[in-house]
């Protein structure tokens, strides 16, 4: 994993991490890092947990299907925002990809314990706002927002 760029301004948290496609040895390191950053910043544990789940699933998808990607993390006064964009094959039918159990994962990915077809479904379930867009042969962009409880 390349070092994160911390472009923090004032008391807002902003990071960008690069994810290497195909490298299962380092898969999960970015989401682990995100989890500890959010935990250390004192956010409520359920916000940290949801953010860790959605970033983990998105990171594994970049490793499984794309060439490379970036995970951008921001914490605003009202939410954790996680954007994941990749350079990869894209998703031809997003509605189908979102279905529970739908997976195109090959044997290699399944042997790693992935490929249940639950990742995107879980990302959507754990996010307060979720947006996905994709272009075939270009890549995919996911945007997840997890709201902070009102103070
Ligand atoms: N970043 C991506 N680029 C290209 N295709 C993707 C990407 N993310 C998901 N997909 C496609 O959408 C399908 C469903 O993804 P999802 O994460 O829900 O399940 P999975 O990765 O197959 O299995 P699981 O996440 O349960 O281990 C994938 O099998 C793949 O075909
Ligand atoms: Mg997945």
Short mmCIF file of C-alpha atoms and ligand atoms in Angstrom, two decimals:
data_model
loop_
_atom_site.label_atom_id
_atom_site.label_comp_id
_atom_site.label_asym_id
_atom_site.label_seq_id
_atom_site.Cartn_x
_atom_site.Cartn_y
_atom_site.Cartn_z
CA UNK A 1 0.00 0.00 0.00
CA UNK A 2 1.38 3.41 -0.93
CA UNK A 3 1.36 5.98 1.86
CA UNK A 4 -1.81 7.94 2.20
CA UNK A 5 -1.85 11.58 1.28
CA UNK A 6 -3.26 13.56 4.14
CA UNK A 7 -4.65 16.79 2.82
CA UNK A 8 -6.40 17.67 6.00
CA UNK A 9 -7.60 21.24 6.36
CA UNK A 10 -8.79 22.73 9.62
CA UNK A 11 -10.24 19.88 11.66
CA UNK A 12 -11.69 17.99 8.70
CA UNK A 13 -10.21 14.62 7.75
CA UNK A 14 -9.34 14.02 4.12
CA UNK A 15 -7.26 11.12 2.79
CA UNK A 16 -6.65 9.43 -0.52
CA UNK A 17 -5.38 5.86 -0.77
CA UNK A 18 -4.32 3.90 -3.80
CA UNK A 19 -5.45 0.28 -4.23
CA UNK A 20 -3.57 -2.17 -6.44
CA UNK A 21 -5.79 -4.43 -8.54
CA UNK A 22 -5.10 -8.15 -8.36
CA UNK A 23 -2.92 -8.01 -5.25
CA UNK A 24 -4.67 -10.13 -2.61
CA UNK A 25 -1.61 -9.97 -0.32
CA UNK A 26 -2.35 -6.34 0.51
CA UNK A 27 -6.13 -6.50 0.04
CA UNK A 28 -7.89 -4.97 3.03
CA UNK A 29 -5.04 -2.75 4.22
CA UNK A 30 -6.72 0.48 3.11
CA UNK A 31 -10.01 -0.31 4.84
CA UNK A 32 -8.12 -1.34 7.99
CA UNK A 33 -6.34 2.01 7.89
CA UNK A 34 -9.64 3.86 7.37
CA UNK A 35 -11.12 2.04 10.34
CA UNK A 36 -8.28 3.10 12.64
CA UNK A 37 -8.30 6.71 11.40
CA UNK A 38 -12.03 6.99 12.12
CA UNK A 39 -11.73 5.20 15.46
CA UNK A 40 -8.89 7.47 16.58
CA UNK A 41 -10.86 10.53 15.55
CA UNK A 42 -13.44 9.56 18.15
CA UNK A 43 -16.43 8.88 15.89
CA UNK A 44 -19.25 6.68 17.26
CA UNK A 45 -18.51 2.95 16.97
CA UNK A 46 -21.44 2.19 14.67
CA UNK A 47 -20.29 4.90 12.23
CA UNK A 48 -16.77 3.41 12.33
CA UNK A 49 -18.15 -0.11 11.83
CA UNK A 50 -20.35 0.80 8.84
CA UNK A 51 -17.53 2.82 7.24
CA UNK A 52 -15.13 -0.11 7.69
CA UNK A 53 -17.59 -2.58 6.13
CA UNK A 54 -18.37 -0.46 3.06
CA UNK A 55 -14.72 0.46 2.45
CA UNK A 56 -13.62 -3.18 2.86
CA UNK A 57 -16.18 -4.50 0.36
CA UNK A 58 -15.33 -1.75 -2.15
CA UNK A 59 -11.59 -2.32 -1.71
CA UNK A 60 -11.94 -6.07 -2.27
CA UNK A 61 -13.93 -5.39 -5.44
CA UNK A 62 -11.16 -3.13 -6.78
CA UNK A 63 -8.57 -5.84 -5.99
CA UNK A 64 -10.78 -8.57 -7.50
CA UNK A 65 -11.94 -6.88 -10.68
CA UNK A 66 -10.01 -3.70 -11.49
CA UNK A 67 -6.47 -2.69 -12.49
CA UNK A 68 -6.16 -0.03 -9.84
CA UNK A 69 -8.28 2.32 -7.85
CA UNK A 70 -8.41 5.13 -5.34
CA UNK A 71 -10.32 5.31 -2.10
CA UNK A 72 -10.99 8.85 -0.93
CA UNK A 73 -12.07 9.39 2.64
CA UNK A 74 -13.52 12.63 4.01
CA UNK A 75 -15.11 13.38 7.31
CA UNK A 76 -17.29 16.46 7.32
CA UNK A 77 -19.14 17.86 10.34
CA UNK A 78 -22.16 15.76 9.33
CA UNK A 79 -20.90 12.59 7.65
CA UNK A 80 -18.20 10.17 6.64
CA UNK A 81 -17.89 10.20 2.86
CA UNK A 82 -16.08 7.42 1.03
CA UNK A 83 -15.56 7.54 -2.71
CA UNK A 84 -14.00 4.65 -4.57
CA UNK A 85 -13.08 4.97 -8.22
CA UNK A 86 -11.24 2.44 -10.32
CA UNK A 87 -9.76 1.83 -13.72
CA UNK A 88 -11.13 -1.50 -14.80
CA UNK A 89 -13.67 -3.38 -16.89
CA UNK A 90 -16.67 -1.51 -15.49
CA UNK A 91 -20.04 -3.09 -14.77
CA UNK A 92 -22.30 -3.67 -17.80
CA UNK A 93 -25.53 -4.19 -15.81
CA UNK A 94 -25.49 -2.37 -12.47
CA UNK A 95 -28.96 -3.53 -11.42
CA UNK A 96 -27.91 -7.17 -11.83
CA UNK A 97 -24.58 -6.59 -10.05
CA UNK A 98 -26.45 -5.10 -7.07
CA UNK A 99 -28.54 -8.28 -6.62
CA UNK A 100 -27.74 -10.49 -3.65
CA UNK A 101 -25.89 -13.58 -4.86
CA UNK A 102 -24.95 -12.29 -8.31
CA UNK A 103 -21.23 -12.74 -8.93
CA UNK A 104 -18.90 -13.12 -11.86
CA UNK A 105 -15.99 -14.03 -9.56
CA UNK A 106 -13.76 -16.70 -11.02
CA UNK A 107 -12.27 -19.65 -9.18
CA UNK A 108 -9.18 -17.73 -8.03
CA UNK A 109 -11.34 -15.11 -6.25
CA UNK A 110 -13.63 -17.77 -4.77
CA UNK A 111 -10.64 -19.64 -3.39
CA UNK A 112 -9.74 -16.47 -1.49
CA UNK A 113 -13.14 -16.65 0.18
CA UNK A 114 -14.83 -13.96 -1.93
CA UNK A 115 -17.50 -14.17 -4.61
CA UNK A 116 -20.72 -14.62 -2.63
CA UNK A 117 -22.26 -11.75 -4.56
CA UNK A 118 -23.00 -9.83 -1.36
CA UNK A 119 -20.49 -6.96 -1.47
CA UNK A 120 -22.42 -4.29 -3.37
CA UNK A 121 -25.67 -5.24 -1.65
CA UNK A 122 -24.02 -4.84 1.76
CA UNK A 123 -22.38 -1.55 0.76
CA UNK A 124 -25.80 -0.19 -0.15
CA UNK A 125 -27.41 -1.53 3.06
CA UNK A 126 -24.78 -0.04 5.38
CA UNK A 127 -24.67 3.36 3.64
CA UNK A 128 -27.13 6.14 4.37
CA UNK A 129 -26.60 7.33 0.82
CA UNK A 130 -25.15 5.27 -1.98
CA UNK A 131 -24.45 6.02 -5.59
CA UNK A 132 -22.82 3.85 -8.24
CA UNK A 133 -21.88 4.63 -11.79
CA UNK A 134 -19.83 2.65 -14.22
CA UNK A 135 -18.56 2.72 -17.76
CA UNK A 136 -17.63 -0.51 -19.53
CA UNK A 137 -13.87 -0.70 -20.29
CA UNK A 138 -13.25 2.46 -18.25
CA UNK A 139 -14.12 1.86 -14.61
CA UNK A 140 -16.50 2.23 -11.73
CA UNK A 141 -17.25 4.94 -9.18
CA UNK A 142 -18.95 4.30 -5.83
CA UNK A 143 -20.01 7.02 -3.40
CA UNK A 144 -21.00 6.11 0.12
CA UNK A 145 -22.18 8.46 2.83
CA UNK A 146 -22.57 7.48 6.46
CA UNK A 147 -24.27 10.17 8.47
CA UNK A 148 -23.07 11.17 11.91
CA UNK A 149 -25.67 11.29 14.64
CA UNK A 150 -26.99 14.80 15.36
CA UNK A 151 -25.24 16.44 18.29
N1 LIG B 1 -15.20 -2.46 -9.18
C1 LIG B 1 -15.76 -3.36 -10.00
N2 LIG B 1 -15.38 -3.44 -11.29
C2 LIG B 1 -15.95 -4.34 -12.14
N3 LIG B 1 -16.93 -5.19 -11.76
C3 LIG B 1 -17.35 -5.14 -10.48
C4 LIG B 1 -16.80 -4.24 -9.54
N4 LIG B 1 -17.44 -4.40 -8.36
C5 LIG B 1 -18.34 -5.36 -8.56
N5 LIG B 1 -18.30 -5.82 -9.84
C6 LIG B 1 -19.17 -6.85 -10.46
O1 LIG B 1 -20.37 -6.95 -9.68
C7 LIG B 1 -20.50 -8.30 -9.17
C8 LIG B 1 -21.12 -8.24 -7.78
O2 LIG B 1 -20.22 -7.60 -6.87
P1 LIG B 1 -20.35 -7.91 -5.31
O3 LIG B 1 -19.28 -7.17 -4.59
O4 LIG B 1 -21.75 -7.66 -4.91
O5 LIG B 1 -20.11 -9.48 -5.22
P2 LIG B 1 -18.77 -10.33 -5.42
O6 LIG B 1 -17.57 -9.41 -5.38
O7 LIG B 1 -18.93 -11.14 -6.64
O8 LIG B 1 -18.78 -11.25 -4.12
P3 LIG B 1 -18.55 -10.79 -2.58
O9 LIG B 1 -18.47 -9.28 -2.58
O10 LIG B 1 -19.74 -11.29 -1.81
O11 LIG B 1 -17.27 -11.43 -2.17
C9 LIG B 1 -19.10 -8.85 -9.20
O12 LIG B 1 -19.08 -10.27 -9.25
C10 LIG B 1 -18.55 -8.22 -10.49
O13 LIG B 1 -19.05 -8.89 -11.62
MG1 LIG B 2 -17.41 -8.01 -3.78
#
